[in-house]
Tab-separated table of C-alpha atoms in Angstrom:
chain	number	residue	atom	x	y	z
A	1	MET	CA	28.481	43.434	-67.886
A	2	LEU	CA	30.345	41.480	-70.573
A	3	LYS	CA	32.698	40.043	-67.978
A	4	GLN	CA	29.742	38.881	-65.906
A	5	THR	CA	28.204	37.227	-68.978
A	6	ILE	CA	31.346	35.255	-69.743
A	7	GLN	CA	31.791	34.282	-66.101
A	8	SER	CA	28.222	32.999	-65.938
A	9	LEU	CA	28.938	30.699	-68.868
A	10	GLU	CA	31.786	28.985	-67.041
A	11	GLY	CA	29.046	26.724	-65.718
A	12	PHE	CA	28.755	25.275	-69.228
A	13	ILE	CA	31.822	23.163	-68.607
A	14	SER	CA	31.364	20.135	-66.403
A	15	ALA	CA	33.120	20.098	-63.065
A	16	SER	CA	34.448	16.694	-64.058
A	17	ARG	CA	36.840	18.254	-66.596
A	18	ARG	CA	40.412	17.265	-65.904
A	19	ILE	CA	41.765	20.784	-66.497
A	20	ASP	CA	41.224	24.092	-64.780
A	21	VAL	CA	37.828	25.240	-66.038
A	22	HIS	CA	38.371	28.936	-65.434
A	23	VAL	CA	41.649	28.961	-67.333
A	24	LYS	CA	40.177	26.977	-70.249
A	25	TRP	CA	37.156	29.237	-70.594
A	26	LYS	CA	39.427	32.293	-70.520
A	27	HIS	CA	41.518	30.617	-73.192
A	28	LEU	CA	38.475	30.183	-75.426
A	29	PHE	CA	36.806	33.535	-74.880
A	30	GLY	CA	39.244	35.800	-73.041
A	31	ASN	CA	40.769	37.246	-76.207
A	32	TRP	CA	37.308	38.184	-77.455
A	33	VAL	CA	36.521	39.951	-74.164
A	34	ARG	CA	39.667	42.048	-74.455
A	35	SER	CA	39.275	42.900	-78.143
A	36	MET	CA	35.542	43.456	-78.612
A	37	SER	CA	34.816	47.140	-79.241
A	38	SER	CA	31.581	49.003	-78.580
A	39	THR	CA	31.043	49.265	-82.353
A	40	GLU	CA	31.209	45.488	-82.732
A	41	ILE	CA	28.825	45.007	-79.843
A	42	GLY	CA	26.341	47.290	-81.532
A	43	ARG	CA	26.261	45.109	-84.630
A	44	THR	CA	24.635	42.264	-82.759
A	45	THR	CA	21.256	44.118	-82.853
A	46	SER	CA	18.533	41.565	-82.120
A	47	TYR	CA	21.206	39.031	-81.257
A	48	SER	CA	22.760	41.232	-78.597
A	49	ALA	CA	24.508	38.453	-76.706
A	50	PRO	CA	28.313	38.318	-76.687
A	51	ARG	CA	29.865	36.733	-79.758
A	52	GLU	CA	32.914	34.574	-80.272
A	53	LYS	CA	34.462	32.965	-83.341
A	54	VAL	CA	35.727	29.419	-82.943
A	55	ASP	CA	37.360	26.888	-85.235
A	56	CYS	CA	35.217	23.726	-85.064
A	57	ILE	CA	32.048	22.953	-83.140
A	58	VAL	CA	30.506	19.513	-82.748
A	59	LEU	CA	26.918	19.448	-81.471
A	60	GLY	CA	26.241	16.392	-79.342
A	61	ALA	CA	28.555	14.244	-77.226
A	62	GLY	CA	27.212	10.860	-78.249
A	63	VAL	CA	29.598	8.257	-79.589
A	64	VAL	CA	29.501	9.689	-83.134
A	65	GLY	CA	30.010	13.272	-81.974
A	66	ILE	CA	32.870	12.231	-79.717
A	67	ALA	CA	34.497	10.244	-82.510
A	68	VAL	CA	34.168	13.224	-84.866
A	69	ALA	CA	35.678	15.554	-82.259
A	70	ARG	CA	38.607	13.183	-81.792
A	71	ALA	CA	39.196	12.875	-85.539
A	72	LEU	CA	39.150	16.659	-86.004
A	73	ALA	CA	41.421	17.208	-83.000
A	74	LEU	CA	43.898	14.628	-84.286
A	75	LYS	CA	44.161	16.746	-87.440
A	76	GLY	CA	45.170	19.757	-85.369
A	77	ARG	CA	41.853	21.581	-85.311
A	78	GLU	CA	40.598	23.303	-82.185
A	79	VAL	CA	37.295	21.633	-81.331
A	80	LEU	CA	34.482	22.630	-78.992
A	81	VAL	CA	31.879	19.937	-78.276
A	82	ILE	CA	28.553	21.276	-77.003
A	83	GLU	CA	26.306	18.896	-75.076
A	84	SER	CA	23.035	19.744	-73.334
A	85	ALA	CA	23.272	16.872	-70.844
A	86	PRO	CA	25.496	16.800	-67.742
A	87	THR	CA	27.937	14.376	-69.364
A	88	PHE	CA	28.648	12.479	-72.578
A	89	GLY	CA	26.717	9.553	-74.032
A	90	THR	CA	23.436	9.859	-72.149
A	91	GLY	CA	21.161	9.311	-75.156
A	92	THR	CA	21.083	6.698	-77.900
A	93	SER	CA	24.781	5.912	-77.424
A	94	SER	CA	24.163	4.401	-73.997
A	95	ARG	CA	20.720	2.955	-74.718
A	96	ASN	CA	21.365	0.289	-77.312
A	97	SER	CA	22.451	-3.341	-77.583
A	98	GLU	CA	26.200	-2.511	-77.463
A	99	VAL	CA	26.701	-4.817	-80.432
A	100	ILE	CA	29.569	-4.575	-82.894
A	101	HIS	CA	27.749	-5.295	-86.148
A	102	ALA	CA	29.436	-7.046	-89.054
A	103	GLY	CA	27.645	-5.041	-91.794
A	104	ILE	CA	25.258	-7.670	-93.131
A	105	TYR	CA	21.818	-6.116	-93.370
A	106	TYR	CA	22.332	-2.860	-95.252
A	107	PRO	CA	21.963	-2.110	-98.979
A	108	ARG	CA	25.131	-2.433	-101.002
A	109	ASN	CA	27.193	0.792	-101.260
A	110	SER	CA	25.000	2.547	-98.693
A	111	PHE	CA	26.614	4.633	-95.972
A	112	LYS	CA	25.343	2.111	-93.436
A	113	ALA	CA	27.045	-0.777	-95.236
A	114	ILE	CA	30.308	1.027	-95.967
A	115	PHE	CA	30.680	2.661	-92.560
A	116	CYS	CA	29.610	-0.445	-90.656
A	117	VAL	CA	32.166	-2.707	-92.348
A	118	ARG	CA	34.971	-0.153	-92.066
A	119	GLY	CA	33.878	0.976	-88.609
A	120	ARG	CA	33.825	-2.579	-87.304
A	121	GLU	CA	37.442	-3.043	-88.383
A	122	MET	CA	38.454	0.282	-86.836
A	123	LEU	CA	36.538	-0.438	-83.644
A	124	TYR	CA	38.106	-3.841	-83.009
A	125	GLU	CA	41.555	-2.377	-83.662
A	126	TYR	CA	40.926	0.608	-81.373
A	127	CYS	CA	39.483	-1.530	-78.570
A	128	SER	CA	42.440	-3.914	-78.683
A	129	LYS	CA	44.968	-1.074	-78.699
A	130	HIS	CA	43.312	0.893	-75.870
A	131	ASP	CA	42.171	-2.046	-73.708
A	132	ILE	CA	38.473	-1.315	-74.174
A	133	PRO	CA	36.398	-4.267	-72.903
A	134	HIS	CA	34.954	-6.093	-75.889
A	135	LYS	CA	34.449	-9.613	-77.164
A	136	GLN	CA	34.027	-11.096	-80.646
A	137	ILE	CA	31.370	-13.672	-79.738
A	138	GLY	CA	29.668	-14.082	-83.120
A	139	LYS	CA	26.022	-13.965	-84.120
A	140	LEU	CA	23.410	-16.377	-85.416
A	141	ILE	CA	20.650	-14.923	-87.597
A	142	VAL	CA	17.890	-17.491	-87.518
A	143	ALA	CA	14.880	-18.560	-89.553
A	144	THR	CA	12.376	-20.230	-87.234
A	145	ARG	CA	10.064	-21.475	-89.979
A	146	SER	CA	10.543	-22.472	-93.602
A	147	SER	CA	8.741	-19.398	-94.927
A	148	GLU	CA	11.565	-17.230	-93.546
A	149	VAL	CA	14.345	-19.072	-95.373
A	150	PRO	CA	14.145	-16.947	-98.576
A	151	LYS	CA	14.606	-13.810	-96.445
A	152	LEU	CA	17.558	-15.452	-94.735
A	153	ASN	CA	19.097	-16.198	-98.144
A	154	ASP	CA	18.645	-12.548	-99.120
A	155	ILE	CA	20.401	-11.443	-95.935
A	156	LEU	CA	23.322	-13.755	-96.681
A	157	ASP	CA	23.629	-12.447	-100.236
A	158	ARG	CA	23.561	-8.860	-99.007
A	159	GLY	CA	26.235	-9.518	-96.421
A	160	ILE	CA	28.503	-11.095	-99.026
A	161	GLN	CA	27.930	-8.129	-101.371
A	162	ASN	CA	28.911	-5.786	-98.542
A	163	GLY	CA	32.250	-7.555	-98.139
A	164	VAL	CA	31.510	-9.260	-94.812
A	165	ASP	CA	33.879	-12.211	-94.512
A	166	SER	CA	33.336	-15.669	-93.026
A	167	LEU	CA	29.545	-15.752	-93.284
A	168	LYS	CA	28.151	-19.274	-93.286
A	169	MET	CA	24.673	-20.678	-93.936
A	170	MET	CA	23.897	-23.511	-91.542
A	171	ASP	CA	21.154	-26.113	-91.253
A	172	GLY	CA	19.048	-25.878	-88.147
A	173	ILE	CA	20.551	-29.048	-86.685
A	174	GLU	CA	24.080	-27.650	-86.957
A	175	ALA	CA	23.062	-24.326	-85.415
A	176	MET	CA	21.225	-26.046	-82.574
A	177	LYS	CA	24.336	-28.116	-81.810
A	178	MET	CA	26.163	-24.835	-81.288
A	179	GLU	CA	23.297	-23.466	-79.181
A	180	PRO	CA	21.259	-26.299	-77.583
A	181	GLU	CA	18.541	-23.903	-76.337
A	182	LEU	CA	17.959	-22.576	-79.848
A	183	GLN	CA	15.093	-23.586	-82.122
A	184	CYS	CA	15.468	-22.832	-85.863
A	185	VAL	CA	15.305	-24.412	-89.302
A	186	LYS	CA	18.288	-22.518	-90.730
A	187	ALA	CA	20.778	-19.904	-89.578
A	188	ILE	CA	23.562	-17.617	-90.751
A	189	LEU	CA	26.709	-17.647	-88.645
A	190	SER	CA	28.464	-14.269	-88.496
A	191	PRO	CA	31.766	-14.815	-86.632
A	192	LEU	CA	32.785	-11.139	-86.902
A	193	SER	CA	29.923	-9.801	-84.764
A	194	GLY	CA	30.663	-8.893	-81.162
A	195	ILE	CA	29.920	-6.757	-78.127
A	196	VAL	CA	31.622	-3.721	-76.589
A	197	ASP	CA	31.485	-1.666	-73.410
A	198	SER	CA	30.165	1.520	-75.003
A	199	HIS	CA	30.841	3.702	-71.947
A	200	SER	CA	34.495	2.646	-71.787
A	201	LEU	CA	34.771	3.292	-75.518
A	202	MET	CA	33.327	6.792	-75.233
A	203	LEU	CA	35.441	7.591	-72.179
A	204	SER	CA	38.587	6.649	-74.078
A	205	LEU	CA	37.586	8.689	-77.140
A	206	VAL	CA	36.793	11.717	-74.953
A	207	GLY	CA	40.147	11.456	-73.200
A	208	GLU	CA	42.034	11.207	-76.472
A	209	ALA	CA	40.148	14.164	-77.943
A	210	GLU	CA	40.846	16.265	-74.842
A	211	ASN	CA	44.517	15.334	-74.987
A	212	HIS	CA	44.539	16.901	-78.445
A	213	ARG	CA	42.997	20.180	-77.247
A	214	ALA	CA	39.307	19.431	-77.769
A	215	THR	CA	37.017	20.934	-75.134
A	216	PHE	CA	33.752	19.374	-73.967
A	217	THR	CA	31.158	21.738	-72.533
A	218	TYR	CA	28.184	20.099	-70.830
A	219	ASN	CA	24.869	21.496	-69.573
A	220	SER	CA	25.015	23.790	-72.602
A	221	THR	CA	22.200	23.999	-75.131
A	222	VAL	CA	22.097	25.342	-78.662
A	223	ILE	CA	18.679	26.992	-78.708
A	224	GLY	CA	18.806	28.189	-82.314
A	225	GLY	CA	20.906	30.112	-84.763
A	226	HIS	CA	20.939	32.233	-87.861
A	227	LEU	CA	22.920	32.650	-91.042
A	228	GLN	CA	24.827	35.893	-91.526
A	229	GLY	CA	26.476	36.000	-94.913
A	230	ASN	CA	28.497	32.814	-95.168
A	231	GLU	CA	28.702	32.417	-91.407
A	232	ILE	CA	26.617	30.298	-89.036
A	233	CYS	CA	25.778	31.978	-85.750
A	234	LEU	CA	24.775	29.558	-83.004
A	235	HIS	CA	22.762	30.740	-80.007
A	236	LEU	CA	23.767	29.168	-76.695
A	237	SER	CA	22.186	29.040	-73.282
A	238	GLU	CA	22.778	27.073	-70.134
A	239	THR	CA	20.468	24.068	-70.085
A	240	LYS	CA	19.182	24.939	-66.611
A	241	ASN	CA	17.796	28.230	-67.930
A	242	LEU	CA	15.355	26.316	-70.168
A	243	LYS	CA	13.510	24.587	-67.331
A	244	GLU	CA	10.640	27.065	-67.390
A	245	TRP	CA	10.500	27.428	-71.176
A	246	ASP	CA	6.998	26.815	-72.576
A	247	GLY	CA	8.198	25.752	-76.014
A	248	THR	CA	6.656	28.732	-77.839
A	249	SER	CA	8.114	31.924	-76.396
A	250	ASN	CA	11.261	33.445	-77.855
A	251	LEU	CA	14.526	32.259	-76.392
A	252	HIS	CA	17.344	34.737	-75.866
A	253	PRO	CA	20.907	33.447	-76.140
A	254	GLU	CA	23.539	34.099	-73.523
A	255	LEU	CA	26.306	33.649	-76.058
A	256	VAL	CA	26.585	33.513	-79.850
A	257	VAL	CA	29.393	31.400	-81.305
A	258	ILE	CA	30.467	31.493	-84.953
A	259	PRO	CA	32.350	28.359	-86.078
A	260	LYS	CA	34.344	27.804	-89.243
A	261	LEU	CA	33.105	24.216	-89.227
A	262	LEU	CA	29.905	22.993	-87.574
A	263	VAL	CA	29.033	19.300	-87.286
A	264	ASN	CA	25.437	18.738	-86.205
A	265	SER	CA	25.719	15.349	-84.531
A	266	ALA	CA	22.914	15.847	-82.031
A	267	GLY	CA	21.195	12.508	-82.655
A	268	LEU	CA	17.528	12.707	-81.708
A	269	SER	CA	17.780	16.505	-81.605
A	270	ALA	CA	19.626	16.989	-84.914
A	271	PRO	CA	16.570	17.775	-87.093
A	272	ALA	CA	15.034	20.067	-84.440
A	273	LEU	CA	18.274	22.019	-84.091
A	274	ALA	CA	18.624	22.359	-87.854
A	275	ARG	CA	15.068	23.693	-88.119
A	276	ARG	CA	15.885	26.417	-85.595
A	277	ILE	CA	18.729	27.853	-87.674
A	278	ALA	CA	17.073	30.805	-89.405
A	279	GLY	CA	17.977	30.927	-93.075
A	280	LEU	CA	18.699	27.222	-93.503
A	281	GLN	CA	16.519	25.812	-96.270
A	282	SER	CA	13.704	23.869	-94.628
A	283	GLY	CA	13.511	21.575	-97.645
A	284	ALA	CA	16.963	20.236	-96.825
A	285	ILE	CA	15.848	18.979	-93.420
A	286	PRO	CA	14.219	15.539	-93.642
A	287	PRO	CA	11.159	14.562	-91.614
A	288	ALA	CA	12.096	12.820	-88.392
A	289	TYR	CA	10.547	9.653	-86.985
A	290	TYR	CA	11.126	8.135	-83.579
A	291	ALA	CA	10.926	4.504	-82.488
A	292	ARG	CA	11.294	3.540	-78.856
A	293	GLY	CA	12.802	0.141	-78.150
A	294	CYS	CA	12.541	-1.635	-74.783
A	295	TYR	CA	14.867	-4.263	-73.370
A	296	PHE	CA	14.054	-6.954	-70.832
A	297	THR	CA	16.673	-8.916	-68.903
A	298	LEU	CA	16.613	-12.626	-68.221
A	299	SER	CA	16.248	-13.672	-64.583
A	300	ASN	CA	15.623	-16.898	-62.660
A	301	THR	CA	18.253	-18.819	-64.570
A	302	LYS	CA	21.403	-20.450	-63.219
A	303	ALA	CA	23.300	-20.557	-66.494
A	304	THR	CA	23.434	-18.326	-69.545
A	305	PRO	CA	21.356	-20.117	-72.215
A	306	PHE	CA	23.323	-18.735	-75.177
A	307	ARG	CA	26.958	-18.083	-76.043
A	308	HIS	CA	26.270	-16.173	-79.268
A	309	LEU	CA	24.090	-13.245	-80.188
A	310	ILE	CA	20.802	-14.598	-81.562
A	311	TYR	CA	18.886	-12.482	-84.075
A	312	PRO	CA	15.551	-13.330	-85.734
A	313	ILE	CA	14.584	-12.118	-89.196
A	314	PRO	CA	14.372	-8.272	-89.149
A	315	GLU	CA	11.004	-6.618	-88.586
A	316	ASP	CA	9.481	-3.284	-89.562
A	317	GLY	CA	11.604	-0.563	-87.957
A	318	GLY	CA	14.263	-2.800	-86.411
A	319	LEU	CA	16.250	-6.024	-86.347
A	320	GLY	CA	13.747	-7.905	-84.227
A	321	VAL	CA	13.687	-8.841	-80.537
A	322	HIS	CA	17.087	-10.453	-80.316
A	323	VAL	CA	19.371	-11.988	-77.704
A	324	THR	CA	22.248	-9.838	-76.555
A	325	LEU	CA	24.877	-10.715	-73.998
A	326	ASP	CA	26.868	-8.138	-72.122
A	327	LEU	CA	30.460	-8.595	-71.019
A	328	ASN	CA	29.263	-10.044	-67.697
A	329	ASP	CA	27.195	-12.689	-69.541
A	330	GLN	CA	23.929	-11.010	-68.561
A	331	VAL	CA	21.271	-11.892	-71.158
A	332	LYS	CA	18.878	-9.236	-72.416
A	333	PHE	CA	16.178	-9.358	-75.046
A	334	GLY	CA	15.191	-6.488	-77.299
A	335	PRO	CA	14.618	-4.003	-78.574
A	336	ASP	CA	11.057	-4.044	-79.779
A	337	VAL	CA	9.623	-1.246	-81.922
A	338	GLU	CA	7.156	1.283	-80.562
A	339	TRP	CA	6.556	4.200	-82.909
A	340	ILE	CA	6.072	7.443	-81.011
A	341	ASP	CA	4.487	10.605	-82.330
A	342	GLY	CA	7.610	12.712	-82.086
A	343	VAL	CA	9.951	14.598	-79.848
A	344	ASP	CA	9.029	18.212	-79.161
A	345	ASP	CA	11.601	20.969	-78.850
A	346	ILE	CA	11.286	21.115	-75.067
A	347	SER	CA	12.123	17.421	-74.687
A	348	SER	CA	14.821	17.678	-77.309
A	349	PHE	CA	16.607	20.724	-75.960
A	350	GLN	CA	16.334	19.714	-72.307
A	351	ASN	CA	17.332	16.105	-72.960
A	352	LYS	CA	14.051	14.925	-71.437
A	353	PHE	CA	12.980	11.915	-73.410
A	354	ASP	CA	10.608	9.252	-72.131
A	355	TYR	CA	12.789	6.219	-71.503
A	356	SER	CA	10.355	4.402	-69.242
A	357	VAL	CA	9.789	0.690	-69.790
A	358	ASP	CA	6.163	-0.430	-69.692
A	359	VAL	CA	6.180	-3.721	-67.775
A	360	SER	CA	3.167	-4.920	-69.746
A	361	ARG	CA	5.247	-4.974	-72.950
A	362	ALA	CA	6.799	-8.192	-71.653
A	363	GLU	CA	3.577	-9.923	-72.728
A	364	GLN	CA	4.543	-9.195	-76.329
A	365	PHE	CA	8.147	-10.300	-75.778
A	366	TYR	CA	7.400	-13.842	-74.599
A	367	PRO	CA	5.810	-15.156	-77.838
A	368	GLU	CA	8.458	-13.462	-80.013
A	369	ILE	CA	11.359	-14.883	-78.012
A	370	ARG	CA	9.823	-18.364	-77.790
A	371	LYS	CA	9.927	-18.615	-81.571
A	372	TYR	CA	13.665	-19.290	-81.224
A	373	TYR	CA	13.951	-19.956	-77.448
A	374	PRO	CA	10.990	-22.211	-76.635
A	375	ASN	CA	12.192	-22.989	-73.097
A	376	LEU	CA	11.788	-19.413	-71.898
A	377	LYS	CA	9.947	-19.632	-68.586
A	378	ASP	CA	7.000	-17.481	-67.577
A	379	GLY	CA	7.988	-14.678	-65.231
A	380	SER	CA	11.662	-14.742	-66.225
A	381	LEU	CA	11.701	-11.357	-67.970
A	382	GLU	CA	12.407	-8.224	-65.947
A	383	PRO	CA	12.255	-4.634	-67.261
A	384	GLY	CA	15.661	-3.408	-68.328
A	385	TYR	CA	15.959	-0.100	-70.144
A	386	SER	CA	14.853	1.578	-73.350
A	387	GLY	CA	16.281	3.700	-76.133
A	388	ILE	CA	14.870	5.827	-78.926
A	389	ARG	CA	16.009	5.459	-82.512
A	390	PRO	CA	16.451	8.657	-84.588
A	391	LYS	CA	14.914	7.432	-87.841
A	392	LEU	CA	14.288	8.969	-91.258
A	393	SER	CA	11.552	6.507	-92.243
A	394	GLY	CA	8.295	5.745	-90.516
A	395	PRO	CA	6.025	2.713	-90.043
A	396	ARG	CA	5.785	0.418	-93.066
A	397	GLN	CA	8.278	2.563	-94.985
A	398	SER	CA	11.504	1.237	-96.450
A	399	PRO	CA	14.583	1.853	-94.275
A	400	VAL	CA	16.554	5.006	-95.107
A	401	ASP	CA	20.316	5.382	-95.159
A	402	PHE	CA	22.385	7.654	-92.941
A	403	LEU	CA	22.086	11.216	-94.261
A	404	ILE	CA	25.288	13.254	-94.218
A	405	GLN	CA	24.721	16.734	-95.608
A	406	GLY	CA	27.375	19.154	-96.729
A	407	GLU	CA	27.283	22.483	-98.555
A	408	ASP	CA	26.434	20.726	-101.834
A	409	ILE	CA	23.032	19.809	-100.387
A	410	HIS	CA	21.987	22.736	-98.168
A	411	GLY	CA	24.194	25.514	-99.588
A	412	VAL	CA	25.729	26.604	-96.263
A	413	PRO	CA	29.546	26.603	-96.142
A	414	GLY	CA	31.029	24.829	-93.147
A	415	LEU	CA	27.853	23.032	-92.041
A	416	ILE	CA	27.666	19.240	-91.834
A	417	ASN	CA	24.360	17.719	-90.748
A	418	LEU	CA	24.207	14.116	-89.578
A	419	PHE	CA	20.624	12.869	-89.719
A	420	GLY	CA	19.189	9.438	-88.944
A	421	ILE	CA	22.310	8.029	-87.305
A	422	GLU	CA	20.632	4.997	-85.776
A	423	SER	CA	21.963	1.424	-85.768
A	424	PRO	CA	24.698	0.632	-86.769
A	425	GLY	CA	25.834	4.054	-85.550
A	426	LEU	CA	27.914	2.710	-82.657
A	427	THR	CA	29.817	0.324	-84.927
A	428	ALA	CA	30.120	2.930	-87.681
A	429	SER	CA	31.119	5.849	-85.429
A	430	MET	CA	34.856	5.904	-86.117
A	431	ALA	CA	34.353	5.389	-89.856
A	432	ILE	CA	31.851	8.262	-89.973
A	433	ALA	CA	34.366	10.444	-88.131
A	434	ASP	CA	37.141	9.473	-90.526
A	435	PHE	CA	34.899	10.270	-93.500
A	436	ILE	CA	34.037	13.722	-92.164
A	437	SER	CA	37.579	14.650	-91.222
A	438	THR	CA	38.876	13.476	-94.609
A	439	ARG	CA	36.167	14.732	-96.959
A	440	PHE	CA	35.445	18.063	-95.336
A	441	LEU	CA	38.947	18.934	-94.127
A	442	GLY	CA	40.999	17.309	-96.840
């Protein structure tokens, strides 16, 4: 019976793994199968699934989770990355602007500011060393009317305080010489901003982590957990077995894993997963808010109208509907901000989020874009894609910093929760990973 249970879980590991799956699974759990006694099995009581102790577990194979797994593996730790989707980077990590941010907008000494500035440096260095497609094209943050100039001055001051080099305030005429299609009264030039192929980045990080003995298991869902003494017991099931779950009935794990170190880097699902760990103080888990952002691509144009990223003054919940270029010079506009009521456990655990793009939202894009790009033609916007931001502040609330929780906050040894890792999470990913591997491993 136990052998059948372990064999059934071999499906957790994607067929795309570049090693023999059967051998790797036996490596992880074979010793437990041989050594588990009937007395030990009896101790599982209500959690009667097979158990296995592991070194490090990272929940979520987004860019931050992958970077954390790589950093831990490079320090010689054995790492298991658990992802509910069929592959890595299917959520927020692949549904964003793919911008390398300079670190301008965020409060001084905040995690966002520190990790963005450091992460940007690490990211450019890593991309150059590993031939990851990227380009340092620069950004213009623009004020389109005189009433926005004080806010633009505040942004400049904040960027300087954060240690962002080479920022320059420009008159509108000077900015419009750089970008003839642009309309503005003043602008900040940020030469250090850029763009990156996020999939190539994640693929490289995954490969490097695997080369240092990290294992990625896909189609595998953490459905809950419990605390037992000073240990965290995670309950696992194959994602496909949750298809008929109604969201209220009890879920029974197929395997229980007990890590020495657990990094909850599940993005949109991180708060929901934390709430399902019995014994974890509910007061330590912040309320979660979700903001969908849609992108529209520019069509019916022979030439790319801009050479730089163009950002308006930030709005409630985001950085405004901005101009982003990809590495093929395709222009896209977005994201906007659409607050959604929340993400239920079924959507969260089964990776079923609503990423549809409502075509009618283009009607709201045109007037926003024309504030800085007045020559935008009717009918030139086509639906692109959308993403959902995992936020810790709601509508009309002040932005909240990344929340990185260790034992000092929630009282559980070996647990690190990463909450609210929205923008600039892609830019900050390697710096966050370095922080975790240094602070919590020494």
